[in-house]
Amino acid sequence: MLQTMFWILLSAILFSELMQIFHLPRLLGYKFAGILIGPFVLNLIDVSVLSLSDELRAFALMVILLRAGLSLHVKDFKSMGKSVFLLSLIPALLEAIGISIFSFYVLSFPLYEAMVLG
């Protein structure tokens, strides 16, 4: 299992640096590394690690979202003005309203539960 983790980390680092050379996102390198060392190409991943794949995927998603969030700068959003605010607020509100209506009428949730779900 330790050897598998070594291959995962090494390939992720190498491919992310390779993507950086070509001015592509590092995330693309992570994906290529996963495909290359995964069970469909080189099969370097141990079966015990594959059984933990759900937890590892959740952890990887947290790392990716954290890195993406840390690269955002508030001053960039302020310079873009009202359009960024509206482009983020309107879809979120429409989704919340749609989920509330769907869960109230189709799933027969009580109104307050439907609104909390939305």
Short mmCIF file of C-alpha atoms in Angstrom, two decimals:
data_model
loop_
_atom_site.label_atom_id
_atom_site.label_comp_id
_atom_site.label_asym_id
_atom_site.label_seq_id
_atom_site.Cartn_x
_atom_site.Cartn_y
_atom_site.Cartn_z
CA MET A 1 0.00 0.00 0.00
CA LEU A 2 2.87 2.37 0.77
CA GLN A 3 4.41 1.68 -2.63
CA THR A 4 1.09 2.47 -4.29
CA MET A 5 0.85 5.78 -2.46
CA PHE A 6 4.40 6.56 -3.58
CA TRP A 7 3.46 5.94 -7.23
CA ILE A 8 0.32 8.03 -6.92
CA LEU A 9 2.16 11.00 -5.40
CA LEU A 10 5.16 10.76 -7.72
CA SER A 11 3.08 10.53 -10.89
CA ALA A 12 0.78 13.35 -9.74
CA ILE A 13 3.75 15.64 -9.07
CA LEU A 14 5.50 14.79 -12.34
CA PHE A 15 2.42 15.16 -14.51
CA SER A 16 1.35 18.40 -12.82
CA GLU A 17 4.80 19.87 -13.47
CA LEU A 18 4.60 18.69 -17.08
CA MET A 19 1.24 20.42 -17.49
CA GLN A 20 2.73 23.58 -15.98
CA ILE A 21 5.43 23.56 -18.67
CA PHE A 22 2.72 23.52 -21.35
CA HIS A 23 0.77 26.27 -19.51
CA LEU A 24 -2.11 23.92 -18.76
CA PRO A 25 -3.88 23.48 -15.40
CA ARG A 26 -2.15 21.19 -12.92
CA LEU A 27 -5.44 19.39 -12.37
CA LEU A 28 -5.16 18.00 -15.88
CA GLY A 29 -1.83 16.46 -14.90
CA TYR A 30 -3.45 14.83 -11.87
CA LYS A 31 -6.09 13.30 -14.12
CA PHE A 32 -3.54 11.99 -16.61
CA ALA A 33 -1.51 10.49 -13.78
CA GLY A 34 -4.58 8.74 -12.39
CA ILE A 35 -5.48 7.32 -15.77
CA LEU A 36 -1.92 6.18 -16.45
CA ILE A 37 -1.26 4.38 -13.17
CA GLY A 38 -4.84 3.17 -12.76
CA PRO A 39 -6.16 -0.32 -13.38
CA PHE A 40 -6.85 0.26 -17.08
CA VAL A 41 -3.32 1.20 -18.25
CA LEU A 42 -0.31 0.31 -16.05
CA ASN A 43 -2.25 -1.19 -13.11
CA LEU A 44 0.21 0.09 -10.46
CA ILE A 45 -2.49 0.63 -7.84
CA ASP A 46 -2.83 -2.05 -5.16
CA VAL A 47 -6.23 -3.66 -4.56
CA SER A 48 -6.23 -2.46 -0.94
CA VAL A 49 -5.99 1.13 -2.13
CA LEU A 50 -8.79 0.59 -4.63
CA SER A 51 -11.05 -0.49 -1.76
CA LEU A 52 -10.41 2.93 -0.18
CA SER A 53 -11.16 4.77 -3.41
CA ASP A 54 -14.33 6.47 -2.14
CA GLU A 55 -12.51 8.05 0.80
CA LEU A 56 -9.51 8.96 -1.34
CA ARG A 57 -11.73 10.60 -3.95
CA ALA A 58 -13.48 12.68 -1.30
CA PHE A 59 -10.12 13.74 0.13
CA ALA A 60 -8.78 14.60 -3.34
CA LEU A 61 -11.88 16.68 -4.05
CA MET A 62 -11.37 18.58 -0.80
CA VAL A 63 -7.75 19.31 -1.71
CA ILE A 64 -8.69 20.46 -5.21
CA LEU A 65 -11.46 22.75 -3.97
CA LEU A 66 -9.23 24.14 -1.24
CA ARG A 67 -6.47 24.94 -3.70
CA ALA A 68 -8.96 26.52 -6.10
CA GLY A 69 -10.49 28.60 -3.31
CA LEU A 70 -7.14 29.83 -2.06
CA SER A 71 -6.23 31.11 -5.51
CA LEU A 72 -9.23 33.49 -5.63
CA HIS A 73 -8.71 37.15 -4.82
CA VAL A 74 -11.50 39.42 -3.63
CA LYS A 75 -10.03 42.49 -5.35
CA ASP A 76 -10.41 40.72 -8.72
CA PHE A 77 -14.11 40.21 -8.06
CA LYS A 78 -14.55 43.80 -6.94
CA SER A 79 -13.00 45.07 -10.16
CA MET A 80 -15.48 43.05 -12.24
CA GLY A 81 -18.38 44.75 -10.55
CA LYS A 82 -22.01 43.80 -10.45
CA SER A 83 -21.88 41.20 -13.22
CA VAL A 84 -19.92 38.67 -11.13
CA PHE A 85 -22.35 39.07 -8.26
CA LEU A 86 -25.36 38.53 -10.51
CA LEU A 87 -23.77 35.61 -12.36
CA SER A 88 -23.25 33.81 -9.07
CA LEU A 89 -26.42 34.84 -7.24
CA ILE A 90 -29.07 34.28 -9.92
CA PRO A 91 -28.20 30.63 -10.74
CA ALA A 92 -27.94 29.77 -7.03
CA LEU A 93 -31.33 31.33 -6.28
CA LEU A 94 -33.00 29.65 -9.25
CA GLU A 95 -31.59 26.29 -8.21
CA ALA A 96 -32.75 26.73 -4.62
CA ILE A 97 -36.23 27.74 -5.73
CA GLY A 98 -36.43 24.86 -8.21
CA ILE A 99 -35.35 22.28 -5.63
CA SER A 100 -37.83 23.69 -3.12
CA ILE A 101 -40.72 23.50 -5.58
CA PHE A 102 -39.73 20.01 -6.74
CA SER A 103 -39.41 18.64 -3.21
CA PHE A 104 -42.69 20.27 -2.10
CA TYR A 105 -44.87 19.14 -5.02
CA VAL A 106 -43.20 15.94 -6.22
CA LEU A 107 -41.62 14.52 -3.05
CA SER A 108 -44.41 15.82 -0.78
CA PHE A 109 -42.07 17.40 1.76
CA PRO A 110 -43.54 19.92 4.18
CA LEU A 111 -42.98 23.48 3.01
CA TYR A 112 -40.31 24.35 5.59
CA GLU A 113 -38.35 21.14 4.83
CA ALA A 114 -38.58 21.80 1.10
CA MET A 115 -37.24 25.30 1.60
CA VAL A 116 -34.39 24.05 3.81
CA LEU A 117 -33.54 21.42 1.20
CA GLY A 118 -33.56 24.08 -1.51
#
